Coordinates of C-alpha atoms in Angstrom, one line a residue:
X1 CA 0.0 0.0 0.0
X2 CA 1.0 3.7 -0.3
X3 CA 3.2 5.3 2.4
X4 CA 1.7 6.7 5.6
X5 CA 2.1 10.3 4.4
X6 CA 0.3 9.5 1.2
X7 CA -2.5 7.8 3.0
X8 CA -3.0 10.7 5.4
X9 CA -3.2 13.1 2.4
X10 CA -5.7 10.7 0.8
X11 CA -8.0 10.6 3.9
X12 CA -7.9 14.4 4.3
X13 CA -8.7 15.0 0.6
X14 CA -11.4 12.4 0.6
X15 CA -13.0 13.8 3.7
X16 CA -13.1 17.3 2.2
X17 CA -14.7 16.0 -1.0
X18 CA -17.2 13.8 0.8
X19 CA -18.6 16.4 3.1
X20 CA -18.9 19.2 0.5
X21 CA -22.6 19.5 -0.6
X22 CA -22.9 17.7 -3.9
X23 CA -25.4 16.0 -6.2
X24 CA -25.5 12.7 -4.2
X25 CA -26.2 14.4 -0.8
X26 CA -28.8 16.6 -2.4
X27 CA -30.4 13.6 -4.1
X28 CA -30.5 11.6 -0.8
X29 CA -32.1 14.7 0.9
X30 CA -34.7 15.0 -1.9
X31 CA -35.7 11.4 -1.6
X32 CA -36.0 11.8 2.2
X33 CA -38.0 15.0 2.0
X34 CA -40.5 13.5 -0.6
X35 CA -40.7 9.9 0.6
X36 CA -39.6 9.7 4.2
X37 CA -36.5 8.5 6.0
X38 CA -36.7 4.9 5.0
X39 CA -36.7 5.8 1.3
X40 CA -33.8 8.1 2.1
X41 CA -31.8 5.2 3.6
X42 CA -32.5 3.1 0.5
X43 CA -31.5 6.0 -1.7
X44 CA -28.2 6.3 0.1
X45 CA -27.7 2.6 -0.3
X46 CA -28.5 2.8 -4.0
X47 CA -26.0 5.6 -4.5
X48 CA -23.4 3.5 -2.5
X49 CA -23.9 0.4 -4.6
X50 CA -23.9 2.4 -7.8
X51 CA -20.6 3.9 -6.7
X52 CA -18.9 0.5 -6.9
X53 CA -19.6 0.4 -10.6
X54 CA -17.4 3.4 -11.0
X55 CA -14.8 2.0 -8.5
X56 CA -14.5 -1.1 -10.6
X57 CA -14.4 1.0 -13.8
X58 CA -11.5 3.0 -12.5
X59 CA -9.7 -0.1 -11.3
X60 CA -10.1 -1.9 -14.6
X61 CA -9.4 1.2 -16.7
X62 CA -12.8 1.3 -18.3
X63 CA -13.3 5.0 -17.3
X64 CA -10.5 5.9 -19.7
X65 CA -13.1 5.3 -22.5
X66 CA -14.9 8.5 -21.5
X67 CA -11.8 10.5 -22.2
X68 CA -11.0 8.6 -25.4
X69 CA -14.6 8.8 -26.7
X70 CA -16.2 12.2 -25.8
X71 CA -19.4 11.3 -27.5
X72 CA -19.9 8.4 -25.1
X73 CA -19.3 10.6 -22.1
X74 CA -21.8 13.2 -23.4
X75 CA -24.5 10.6 -24.2
X76 CA -24.3 9.1 -20.7
X77 CA -24.3 12.5 -19.1
X78 CA -27.4 13.7 -21.0
X79 CA -29.1 10.3 -20.4
X80 CA -28.5 10.7 -16.6
X81 CA -29.7 14.3 -16.7
X82 CA -32.9 13.3 -18.5
X83 CA -33.5 10.5 -16.0
X84 CA -33.1 12.9 -13.0
X85 CA -35.6 15.4 -14.6
X86 CA -38.1 12.6 -15.3
X87 CA -37.8 11.4 -11.6
X88 CA -38.4 14.9 -10.4
X89 CA -41.4 15.4 -12.6
X90 CA -42.9 12.1 -11.4
X91 CA -42.3 13.1 -7.8
X92 CA -44.0 16.4 -8.2
X93 CA -47.0 15.0 -10.1
X94 CA -47.5 11.9 -8.0
X95 CA -50.1 11.6 -5.2
X96 CA -48.8 12.2 -1.8
X97 CA -47.6 8.9 -0.2
X98 CA -48.4 9.7 3.4
X99 CA -50.6 12.1 5.3
X100 CA -52.9 12.5 8.3
X101 CA -55.0 9.5 7.5
X102 CA -52.1 7.1 6.6
X103 CA -48.7 7.7 8.1
X104 CA -47.1 4.7 6.5
X105 CA -44.9 5.3 3.5
X106 CA -45.8 3.5 0.4
X107 CA -44.1 0.1 0.6
X108 CA -42.8 0.5 -3.0
X109 CA -41.1 3.8 -2.2
X110 CA -37.9 2.5 -0.6
X111 CA -37.4 -0.1 -3.3
X112 CA -38.0 2.5 -6.0
X113 CA -35.7 4.9 -4.2
X114 CA -32.9 2.3 -4.2
X115 CA -33.2 1.4 -7.9
X116 CA -33.6 5.0 -9.0
X117 CA -30.6 6.1 -7.0
X118 CA -28.4 3.3 -8.2
X119 CA -29.4 4.1 -11.8
X120 CA -28.7 7.8 -11.3
X121 CA -25.2 7.1 -9.8
X122 CA -24.3 4.6 -12.6
X123 CA -25.4 7.1 -15.3
X124 CA -23.2 9.8 -13.9
X125 CA -20.0 9.9 -15.9
X126 CA -18.5 12.6 -13.8
X127 CA -18.2 10.1 -10.9
X128 CA -16.2 7.8 -13.2
X129 CA -13.9 10.7 -14.3
X130 CA -13.5 11.8 -10.6
X131 CA -12.3 8.3 -9.6
X132 CA -10.1 8.1 -12.6
X133 CA -8.5 11.5 -11.8
X134 CA -8.4 11.3 -8.0
X135 CA -7.4 7.7 -7.1
X136 CA -4.1 7.4 -9.1
X137 CA -2.7 10.4 -7.2
X138 CA -2.5 8.2 -4.1
X139 CA -1.2 5.0 -5.6
X140 CA 2.4 3.8 -5.3
X141 CA 3.9 1.8 -8.2
X142 CA 6.6 0.4 -5.8
X143 CA 4.1 -0.9 -3.2
X144 CA 3.6 -4.6 -2.8
X145 CA 0.0 -4.5 -4.2
X146 CA -0.7 -4.2 -7.9
X147 CA -2.0 -0.7 -9.0
X148 CA -5.4 -2.1 -9.9
X149 CA -5.8 -3.5 -6.4
X150 CA -4.7 -0.3 -4.8
X151 CA -7.3 1.6 -6.9
X152 CA -9.9 -0.9 -5.8
X153 CA -9.1 -0.5 -2.1
X154 CA -8.8 3.3 -2.2
X155 CA -12.0 3.5 -4.3
X156 CA -13.9 1.4 -1.8
X157 CA -12.8 3.7 1.0
X158 CA -13.8 6.8 -1.0
X159 CA -17.2 5.3 -1.7
X160 CA -17.8 4.5 2.0
X161 CA -16.8 8.0 3.1
X162 CA -19.0 9.6 0.5
X163 CA -21.9 7.4 1.6
X164 CA -21.4 8.5 5.3
X165 CA -22.1 12.1 4.1
X166 CA -25.2 10.9 2.3
X167 CA -26.4 9.1 5.5
X168 CA -25.8 12.3 7.6
X169 CA -27.8 14.2 5.0
X170 CA -30.7 11.7 5.3
X171 CA -30.8 12.1 9.1
X172 CA -30.8 15.9 8.9
X173 CA -33.4 16.1 6.1
X174 CA -35.7 13.7 8.1
X175 CA -35.4 15.9 11.2
X176 CA -36.2 19.0 9.3
X177 CA -39.2 17.5 7.6
X178 CA -40.5 15.4 10.5
X179 CA -43.6 17.6 11.0
X180 CA -44.6 17.1 7.4
X181 CA -46.0 13.7 8.3
X182 CA -48.7 15.3 10.4
X183 CA -50.0 17.5 7.5
X184 CA -51.1 16.3 4.1
X185 CA -50.6 19.8 2.6
X186 CA -47.1 20.1 4.1
X187 CA -46.4 16.6 2.7
X188 CA -47.4 17.8 -0.7
X189 CA -45.0 20.7 -0.4
X190 CA -42.3 18.3 0.6
X191 CA -42.9 16.2 -2.5
X192 CA -42.8 19.2 -4.7
X193 CA -39.6 20.4 -3.0
X194 CA -37.9 17.0 -3.4
X195 CA -39.0 16.8 -7.1
X196 CA -37.8 20.4 -7.7
X197 CA -34.4 19.5 -6.3
X198 CA -34.1 16.5 -8.7
X199 CA -35.1 18.6 -11.7
X200 CA -32.6 21.3 -10.7
X201 CA -29.9 18.7 -10.4
X202 CA -30.8 17.2 -13.8
X203 CA -30.7 20.7 -15.5
X204 CA -27.4 21.5 -13.8
X205 CA -25.9 18.2 -15.2
X206 CA -27.3 18.8 -18.7
X207 CA -26.2 22.5 -18.9
X208 CA -22.7 22.0 -17.3
X209 CA -20.2 22.0 -20.1
X210 CA -17.6 19.9 -18.1

């Protein structure tokens, strides 16, 4: 493995990146606000599982294709943006899933949140590029482990630390919106807010030139 000094720098840099507000934390918050805490947990889990696709891609060198074939990068980026906007629109137009007469979240919501979140994460080429650009800075060609194994281990650590930020965001979002569960009108506002966040994220992805 890399030297102690390199690992310290790695953990510091990862912590800074992980706890800076970003698309994944906002997405987890949006799902929590609109569907409740359980859906937020599943959303965070979906993002975490989807992150391993990018970790493997970086370790196996597949992410290099995005730099070699710009059209592929753009197609995946726009596809992911369109999916986010579609999810946001569905969230805004769907019937409230809980209110004063039924405080239980729709049983399908957590599962939907998981699969939607995993899909959003996998369709985000920026995550792949981030891993490809970030991880090699902390590898050591002279270490006992092969470079691909170092990338896999470091990528797993990054994914776990990023997910810890998503979990914190779910907890905070649930506390802020706890009173929504006692008001059907407030719940409706929560769903619209969550959907609006997703649409805004999708538009940001689509319009961002990088």
